[in-house]
XYZ file of C-alpha atoms in Angstrom:
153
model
C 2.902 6.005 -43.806
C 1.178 2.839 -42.338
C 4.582 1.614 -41.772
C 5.423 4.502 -39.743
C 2.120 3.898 -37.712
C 2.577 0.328 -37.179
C 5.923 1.125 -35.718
C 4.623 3.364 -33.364
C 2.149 1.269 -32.451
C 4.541 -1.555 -31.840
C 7.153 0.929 -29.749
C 3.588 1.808 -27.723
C 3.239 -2.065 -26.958
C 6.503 -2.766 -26.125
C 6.785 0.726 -23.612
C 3.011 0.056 -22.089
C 3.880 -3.668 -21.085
C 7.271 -2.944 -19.516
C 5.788 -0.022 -17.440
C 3.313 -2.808 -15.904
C 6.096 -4.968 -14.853
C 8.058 -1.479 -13.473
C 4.928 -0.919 -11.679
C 4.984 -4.487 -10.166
C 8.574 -3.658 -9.107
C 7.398 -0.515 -7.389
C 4.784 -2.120 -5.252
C 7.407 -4.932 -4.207
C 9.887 -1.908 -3.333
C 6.423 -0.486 -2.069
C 5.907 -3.394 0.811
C 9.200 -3.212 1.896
C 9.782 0.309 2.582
C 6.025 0.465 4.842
C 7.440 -2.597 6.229
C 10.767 -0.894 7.540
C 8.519 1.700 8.400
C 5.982 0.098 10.491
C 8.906 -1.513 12.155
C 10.428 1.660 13.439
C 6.678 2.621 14.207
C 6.582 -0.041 16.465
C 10.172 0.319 18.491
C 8.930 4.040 19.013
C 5.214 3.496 20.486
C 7.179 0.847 22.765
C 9.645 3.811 23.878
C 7.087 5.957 24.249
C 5.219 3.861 26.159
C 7.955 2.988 28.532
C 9.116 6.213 29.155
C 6.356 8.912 28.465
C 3.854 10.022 30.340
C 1.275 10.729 27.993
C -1.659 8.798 27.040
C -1.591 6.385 24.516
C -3.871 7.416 22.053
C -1.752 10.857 22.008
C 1.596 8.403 21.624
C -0.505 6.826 18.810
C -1.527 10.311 16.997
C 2.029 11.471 17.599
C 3.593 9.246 15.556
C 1.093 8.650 12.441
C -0.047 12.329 12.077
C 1.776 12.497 9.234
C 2.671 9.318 7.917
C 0.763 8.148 4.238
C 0.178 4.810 4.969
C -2.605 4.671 7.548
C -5.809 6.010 8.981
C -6.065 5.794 12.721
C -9.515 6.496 14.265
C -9.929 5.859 17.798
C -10.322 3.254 19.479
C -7.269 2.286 17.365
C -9.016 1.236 14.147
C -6.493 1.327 11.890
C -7.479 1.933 7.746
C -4.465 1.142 5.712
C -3.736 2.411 1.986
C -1.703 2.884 -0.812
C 0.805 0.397 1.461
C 1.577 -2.199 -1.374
C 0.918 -4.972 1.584
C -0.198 -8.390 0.960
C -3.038 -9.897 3.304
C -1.095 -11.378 5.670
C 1.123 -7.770 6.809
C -2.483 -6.404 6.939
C -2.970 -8.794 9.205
C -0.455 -8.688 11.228
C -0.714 -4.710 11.602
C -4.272 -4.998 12.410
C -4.006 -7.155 15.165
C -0.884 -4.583 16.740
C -3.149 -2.217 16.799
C -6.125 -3.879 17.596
C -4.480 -5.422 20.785
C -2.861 -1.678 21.867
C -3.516 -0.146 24.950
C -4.614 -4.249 26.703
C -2.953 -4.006 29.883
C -0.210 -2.624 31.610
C 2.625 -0.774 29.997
C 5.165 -3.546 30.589
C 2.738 -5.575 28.817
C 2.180 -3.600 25.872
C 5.993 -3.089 25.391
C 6.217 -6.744 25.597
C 3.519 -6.683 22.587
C 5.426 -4.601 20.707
C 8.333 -6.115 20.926
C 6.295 -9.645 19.523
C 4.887 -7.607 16.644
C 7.999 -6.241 15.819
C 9.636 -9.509 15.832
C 6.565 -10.456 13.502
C 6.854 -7.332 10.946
C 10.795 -8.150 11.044
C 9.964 -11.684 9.872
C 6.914 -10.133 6.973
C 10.281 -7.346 5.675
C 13.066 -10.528 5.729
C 10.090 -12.319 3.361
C 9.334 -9.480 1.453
C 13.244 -8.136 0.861
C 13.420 -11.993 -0.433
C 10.456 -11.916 -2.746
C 11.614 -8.234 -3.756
C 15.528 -9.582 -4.797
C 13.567 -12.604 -6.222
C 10.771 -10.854 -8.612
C 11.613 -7.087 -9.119
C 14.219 -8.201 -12.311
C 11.540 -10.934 -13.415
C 8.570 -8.481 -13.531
C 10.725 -6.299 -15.766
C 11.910 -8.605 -18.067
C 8.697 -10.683 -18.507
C 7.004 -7.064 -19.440
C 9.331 -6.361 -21.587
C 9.073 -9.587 -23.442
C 5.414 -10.281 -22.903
C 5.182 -7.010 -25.235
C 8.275 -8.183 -27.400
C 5.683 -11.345 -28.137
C 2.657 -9.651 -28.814
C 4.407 -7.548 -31.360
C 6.033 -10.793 -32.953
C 2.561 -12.137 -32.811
C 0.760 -9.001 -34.770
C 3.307 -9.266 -37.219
């Protein structure tokens, strides 16, 4: 009977430490699809903005009103979660919306354009680190737990 236990103790190991590098994998895959995301985002507050009338903090609500990646109070103050993004796309998506609704509207489509040239350089980075790590993560779970079992034994 302790045999029996062990085993399933050793199966529980081996399962828990490969679902924390799957989990790894899904905030990589995470980051890049609020990355694509944010990207279109952007290309539609610039059409908006172009050709719609409206005001832009009803452009603004119109497009995240029902998105799960961001909190949008006004004057723009964006509150981003459960986004998988590293400090840096924070960053970047702060400042967008931060800098919204400075200026004219040729301006601010010429913003947009910049920041989506910006978020398009963050998802070509973060595609690369996700073809890069997602298999690693995996792997090294599985065979971090592979080694602690060889190591209780």
């Amino acid at each position: 009977m302790p045999f029996v236990i062990k085993i399933f103790g050793f199966i529980f190991i081996v399962g828990a430490t490969t679902l924390f590098g799957i989990t790894l994998t899904q905030r990589l895959k995470l980051r890049l699809s609020t990355l694509n995301w944010f990207v279109g985002a952007t290309e539609e507050i610039a059409e908006k903005i172009r050709y719609s009338s409206a005001e832009l903090p009803h452009i603004v609500r119109s497009i995240y009103e029902y998105d799960t990646y961001l909190i949008v109070d006004e004057p723009f103050r964006v509150t981003l979660k459960n986004t998988g993004l590293d400090s840096d796309d924070k960053r970047v998506i702060e400042e967008f919306f931060s800098t919204l609704g400075m200026g004219d509207c040729e301006s601010q489509v010429k913003r947009c354009e910049v920041y989506k040239r910006q978020l398009l350089r963050r998802l070509e980075h973060a595609d690369k680190e996700f073809h890069e790590k997602s298999r690693l993560y995996t792997r090294l779970g599985f065979l971090g737990g592979i080694g602690i079992v060889i190591m209780l034994i």
